[in-house]
PDB file of C-alpha atoms in Angstrom:
ATOM      1  CA  MET H   1     -13.325  18.178 -54.720  1.00 51.00           C
ATOM      2  CA  LYS H   2     -10.029  16.453 -55.530  1.00 48.00           C
ATOM      3  CA  LYS H   3      -8.168  18.972 -53.324  1.00 49.00           C
ATOM      4  CA  SER H   4     -10.533  18.322 -50.397  1.00 46.00           C
ATOM      5  CA  PHE H   5     -10.078  14.578 -50.764  1.00 39.00           C
ATOM      6  CA  LEU H   6      -6.274  14.946 -50.779  1.00 38.00           C
ATOM      7  CA  HIS H   7      -6.384  17.181 -47.673  1.00 43.00           C
ATOM      8  CA  ILE H   8      -8.525  14.652 -45.829  1.00 42.00           C
ATOM      9  CA  LEU H   9      -6.237  11.828 -46.924  1.00 39.00           C
ATOM     10  CA  ALA H  10      -3.129  13.767 -45.826  1.00 42.00           C
ATOM     11  CA  LEU H  11      -4.751  14.593 -42.479  1.00 39.00           C
ATOM     12  CA  GLY H  12      -5.557  10.916 -41.974  1.00 42.00           C
ATOM     13  CA  LEU H  13      -1.938   9.953 -42.670  1.00 39.00           C
ATOM     14  CA  VAL H  14      -0.757  12.500 -40.094  1.00 40.00           C
ATOM     15  CA  PHE H  15      -2.984  10.929 -37.386  1.00 39.00           C
ATOM     16  CA  VAL H  16      -1.888   7.392 -38.256  1.00 41.00           C
ATOM     17  CA  SER H  17       1.823   8.283 -38.342  1.00 44.00           C
ATOM     18  CA  CYS H  18       1.602  10.011 -34.929  1.00 47.00           C
ATOM     19  CA  SER H  19       0.657   6.886 -33.012  1.00 45.00           C
ATOM     20  CA  ASN H  20       3.087   6.122 -30.191  1.00 47.00           C
ATOM     21  CA  ASP H  21       5.087   3.032 -31.089  1.00 46.00           C
ATOM     22  CA  ASP H  22       7.586   3.783 -28.307  1.00 48.00           C
ATOM     23  CA  ASP H  23       5.217   2.832 -25.478  1.00 48.00           C
ATOM     24  CA  ASN H  24       7.114   0.059 -23.723  1.00 49.00           C
ATOM     25  CA  SER H  25       5.761   0.908 -20.259  1.00 49.00           C
ATOM     26  CA  ALA H  26       4.368  -2.600 -19.683  1.00 52.00           C
ATOM     27  CA  THR H  27       7.649  -4.305 -20.573  1.00 58.00           C
ATOM     28  CA  ASP H  28       9.817  -1.679 -18.814  1.00 67.00           C
ATOM     29  CA  PHE H  29       7.898  -1.920 -15.520  1.00 68.00           C
ATOM     30  CA  LYS H  30      10.329  -2.852 -12.728  1.00 77.00           C
ATOM     31  CA  GLY H  31       7.873  -2.979  -9.826  1.00 86.00           C
ATOM     32  CA  ILE H  32       7.148  -0.440  -7.148  1.00 91.00           C
ATOM     33  CA  THR H  33       7.910  -1.252  -3.519  1.00 93.00           C
ATOM     34  CA  TYR H  34       6.470   0.489  -0.461  1.00 95.00           C
ATOM     35  CA  LYS H  35       8.129  -0.402   2.855  1.00 96.00           C
ATOM     36  CA  LEU H  36       6.350   0.002   6.186  1.00 96.00           C
ATOM     37  CA  ILE H  37       8.027   2.777   8.204  1.00 97.00           C
ATOM     38  CA  GLU H  38       5.476   3.635  10.922  1.00 96.00           C
ATOM     39  CA  VAL H  39       2.693   1.915  12.868  1.00 94.00           C
ATOM     40  CA  ASN H  40       1.156   4.792  14.821  1.00 95.00           C
ATOM     41  CA  VAL H  41      -1.342   4.353  17.665  1.00 92.00           C
ATOM     42  CA  GLU H  42      -3.255   7.022  19.585  1.00 91.00           C
ATOM     43  CA  THR H  43      -1.757   6.331  22.999  1.00 89.00           C
ATOM     44  CA  PRO H  44       2.029   5.935  23.352  1.00 91.00           C
ATOM     45  CA  GLN H  45       3.054   2.574  24.794  1.00 85.00           C
ATOM     46  CA  ASP H  46       6.243   1.077  26.216  1.00 85.00           C
ATOM     47  CA  VAL H  47       6.064  -2.438  24.775  1.00 81.00           C
ATOM     48  CA  ASN H  48       9.782  -3.246  24.994  1.00 83.00           C
ATOM     49  CA  GLY H  49      10.130  -2.112  28.629  1.00 85.00           C
ATOM     50  CA  ASP H  50      12.867   0.477  28.000  1.00 91.00           C
ATOM     51  CA  GLY H  51      11.003   3.215  29.903  1.00 93.00           C
ATOM     52  CA  LYS H  52      10.128   5.160  26.729  1.00 94.00           C
ATOM     53  CA  ALA H  53       6.576   5.054  25.419  1.00 93.00           C
ATOM     54  CA  ASN H  54       6.112   5.613  21.671  1.00 94.00           C
ATOM     55  CA  ARG H  55       3.152   6.151  19.373  1.00 95.00           C
ATOM     56  CA  ASN H  56       5.111   4.359  16.621  1.00 95.00           C
ATOM     57  CA  GLU H  57       4.979   0.681  17.548  1.00 90.00           C
ATOM     58  CA  MET H  58       7.856  -0.047  15.159  1.00 92.00           C
ATOM     59  CA  LEU H  59      10.129   1.591  17.755  1.00 93.00           C
ATOM     60  CA  GLU H  60       8.792  -0.799  20.412  1.00 88.00           C
ATOM     61  CA  THR H  61       8.828  -4.192  18.662  1.00 87.00           C
ATOM     62  CA  ASP H  62      10.496  -5.947  15.731  1.00 86.00           C
ATOM     63  CA  CYS H  63       7.174  -7.476  14.730  1.00 85.00           C
ATOM     64  CA  TYR H  64       6.659  -5.172  11.761  1.00 88.00           C
ATOM     65  CA  GLN H  65      10.101  -5.507  10.175  1.00 87.00           C
ATOM     66  CA  ASN H  66      10.264  -6.261   6.432  1.00 88.00           C
ATOM     67  CA  THR H  67       6.569  -5.527   5.899  1.00 91.00           C
ATOM     68  CA  GLN H  68       6.127  -4.262   2.367  1.00 93.00           C
ATOM     69  CA  ILE H  69       3.763  -3.884  -0.560  1.00 93.00           C
ATOM     70  CA  VAL H  70       5.154  -4.622  -4.024  1.00 91.00           C
ATOM     71  CA  LEU H  71       3.234  -3.620  -7.149  1.00 91.00           C
ATOM     72  CA  GLU H  72       4.596  -6.308  -9.431  1.00 87.00           C
ATOM     73  CA  SER H  73       2.972  -5.451 -12.747  1.00 85.00           C
ATOM     74  CA  PRO H  74       2.069  -2.091 -14.288  1.00 80.00           C
ATOM     75  CA  THR H  75      -1.665  -2.457 -13.843  1.00 68.00           C
ATOM     76  CA  ASP H  76      -2.933  -5.419 -11.968  1.00 72.00           C
ATOM     77  CA  PHE H  77      -0.876  -7.512  -9.552  1.00 81.00           C
ATOM     78  CA  TYR H  78       0.504  -6.882  -6.065  1.00 85.00           C
ATOM     79  CA  ASN H  79       2.130  -8.908  -3.309  1.00 80.00           C
ATOM     80  CA  VAL H  80       2.173  -8.052   0.410  1.00 81.00           C
ATOM     81  CA  THR H  81       4.731  -9.478   2.809  1.00 80.00           C
ATOM     82  CA  GLN H  82       3.593  -8.681   6.310  1.00 74.00           C
ATOM     83  CA  LYS H  83       4.886  -9.255   9.809  1.00 69.00           C
ATOM     84  CA  PHE H  84       2.819  -7.816  12.624  1.00 67.00           C
ATOM     85  CA  GLY H  85       1.478  -7.965  16.125  1.00 63.00           C
ATOM     86  CA  HIS H  86       1.566  -7.166  19.732  1.00 52.00           C
ATOM     87  CA  LEU H  87      -1.378  -7.432  22.029  1.00 54.00           C
ATOM     88  CA  ASP H  88      -2.196  -5.278  25.054  1.00 52.00           C
ATOM     89  CA  ARG H  89      -3.328  -7.134  28.162  1.00 54.00           C
ATOM     90  CA  GLY H  90      -4.398  -4.384  30.570  1.00 53.00           C
ATOM     91  CA  LEU H  91      -1.331  -3.268  32.513  1.00 54.00           C
ATOM     92  CA  GLU H  92       0.714  -6.169  31.157  1.00 55.00           C
ATOM     93  CA  VAL H  93       1.945  -5.906  27.577  1.00 54.00           C
ATOM     94  CA  SER H  94       3.014  -8.991  25.688  1.00 60.00           C
ATOM     95  CA  THR H  95       4.615  -9.205  22.279  1.00 63.00           C
ATOM     96  CA  SER H  96       3.588 -11.822  19.762  1.00 71.00           C
ATOM     97  CA  CYS H  97       4.671 -11.703  16.110  1.00 79.00           C
ATOM     98  CA  GLN H  98       2.850 -13.303  13.195  1.00 81.00           C
ATOM     99  CA  SER H  99       3.545 -13.337   9.462  1.00 86.00           C
ATOM    100  CA  ASN H 100       1.178 -13.120   6.543  1.00 85.00           C
ATOM    101  CA  ASN H 101       1.593 -12.994   2.769  1.00 87.00           C
ATOM    102  CA  TYR H 102      -1.178 -12.234   0.337  1.00 86.00           C
ATOM    103  CA  ASN H 103      -1.642 -10.934  -3.172  1.00 87.00           C
ATOM    104  CA  GLY H 104      -4.265  -9.844  -5.637  1.00 90.00           C
ATOM    105  CA  THR H 105      -5.050  -6.990  -7.986  1.00 91.00           C
ATOM    106  CA  TYR H 106      -4.796  -3.251  -7.517  1.00 91.00           C
ATOM    107  CA  GLU H 107      -6.068   0.057  -8.849  1.00 90.00           C
ATOM    108  CA  LEU H 108      -3.746   3.048  -8.664  1.00 89.00           C
ATOM    109  CA  SER H 109      -4.716   6.702  -9.075  1.00 90.00           C
ATOM    110  CA  GLU H 110      -3.027   9.958  -8.091  1.00 91.00           C
ATOM    111  CA  LYS H 111      -4.623   9.940  -4.635  1.00 96.00           C
ATOM    112  CA  GLN H 112      -5.352   6.298  -3.796  1.00 96.00           C
ATOM    113  CA  LEU H 113      -4.091   2.753  -4.036  1.00 94.00           C
ATOM    114  CA  VAL H 114      -6.823   0.121  -3.721  1.00 94.00           C
ATOM    115  CA  LEU H 115      -5.715  -3.470  -3.109  1.00 93.00           C
ATOM    116  CA  LYS H 116      -8.168  -6.305  -3.779  1.00 91.00           C
ATOM    117  CA  ASP H 117      -7.421  -9.811  -2.583  1.00 88.00           C
ATOM    118  CA  LYS H 118      -8.736 -13.017  -4.175  1.00 85.00           C
ATOM    119  CA  ASP H 119     -11.977 -12.682  -2.159  1.00 87.00           C
ATOM    120  CA  GLN H 120     -12.396  -9.112  -3.475  1.00 86.00           C
ATOM    121  CA  LYS H 121     -11.804  -7.648   0.006  1.00 90.00           C
ATOM    122  CA  GLU H 122     -10.495  -4.118  -0.508  1.00 93.00           C
ATOM    123  CA  GLU H 123      -7.974  -1.977   1.358  1.00 93.00           C
ATOM    124  CA  THR H 124      -7.745   1.675   0.350  1.00 96.00           C
ATOM    125  CA  PHE H 125      -4.503   3.564   0.969  1.00 97.00           C
ATOM    126  CA  GLN H 126      -4.238   7.339   0.670  1.00 98.00           C
ATOM    127  CA  ILE H 127      -1.243   8.531  -1.342  1.00 97.00           C
ATOM    128  CA  VAL H 128       0.580  11.473   0.258  1.00 97.00           C
ATOM    129  CA  GLY H 129       3.718  12.325  -1.714  1.00 96.00           C
ATOM    130  CA  ASP H 130       5.874   9.163  -1.722  1.00 97.00           C
ATOM    131  CA  GLN H 131       3.915   7.576   1.116  1.00 98.00           C
ATOM    132  CA  LEU H 132       0.888   5.315   1.474  1.00 97.00           C
ATOM    133  CA  LYS H 133      -1.300   5.715   4.576  1.00 98.00           C
ATOM    134  CA  ILE H 134      -4.133   3.567   5.879  1.00 97.00           C
ATOM    135  CA  SER H 135      -5.947   3.540   9.233  1.00 96.00           C
ATOM    136  CA  TYR H 136      -7.724   0.720  11.046  1.00 92.00           C
ATOM    137  CA  ASP H 137      -9.735   0.237  14.206  1.00 89.00           C
ATOM    138  CA  TRP H 138      -8.262  -2.824  15.894  1.00 79.00           C
ATOM    139  CA  THR H 139     -10.368  -4.768  18.388  1.00 76.00           C
ATOM    140  CA  PHE H 140      -8.869  -7.243  20.858  1.00 65.00           C
ATOM    141  CA  PHE H 141     -10.119  -9.479  23.652  1.00 64.00           C
ATOM    142  CA  ASP H 142     -13.696  -9.916  22.458  1.00 69.00           C
ATOM    143  CA  GLY H 143     -14.192  -6.166  22.086  1.00 69.00           C
ATOM    144  CA  ASP H 144     -12.740  -5.161  25.458  1.00 71.00           C
ATOM    145  CA  LEU H 145      -9.929  -3.217  23.786  1.00 69.00           C
ATOM    146  CA  THR H 146     -10.205  -1.090  20.653  1.00 78.00           C
ATOM    147  CA  LYS H 147      -7.469   1.130  19.317  1.00 82.00           C
ATOM    148  CA  LYS H 148      -6.930   3.163  16.178  1.00 91.00           C
ATOM    149  CA  VAL H 149      -3.757   2.472  14.241  1.00 93.00           C
ATOM    150  CA  GLU H 150      -2.259   4.142  11.170  1.00 96.00           C
ATOM    151  CA  PHE H 151       0.207   2.355   8.890  1.00 96.00           C
ATOM    152  CA  VAL H 152       2.639   4.503   6.885  1.00 98.00           C
ATOM    153  CA  TYR H 153       4.570   3.024   3.958  1.00 97.00           C
ATOM    154  CA  GLN H 154       7.437   4.768   2.154  1.00 98.00           C
ATOM    155  CA  LYS H 155       8.074   4.317  -1.571  1.00 96.00           C
ATOM    156  CA  GLN H 156      11.521   2.765  -2.106  1.00 95.00           C
TER     157      GLN H 156
END
């Protein structure tokens, strides 16, 4: 009985001594930044009037420059800096840029990044390698124009 008690005690000491005291992941977290690299639409457009239509609107306008998502803490805080916009007006195309910043919490898994703003509105990005991808249906002019758009962000 004494031997069994000593074996159990020794086994318990092994489990306690194997705890990971070197886990500094929360304090070592430097942030993860994803920069917008593509804004793809179904139909190529020539927004800048250079005679070349592109599916990637980033090649047609500077409106999306410096748009990024920064995961600022290891588990629960993000910040989005966003510049966007151009509106189609039938045969005439006009460019109009707007800026937006927002933040909130996030959930990260191997396949998805889910951002939640302060109103608990969610955006779900698919993770493909070092990229984030999300698609939207944009509606303009009281529903007269709808287009699908895919945003692609690259991990920096």
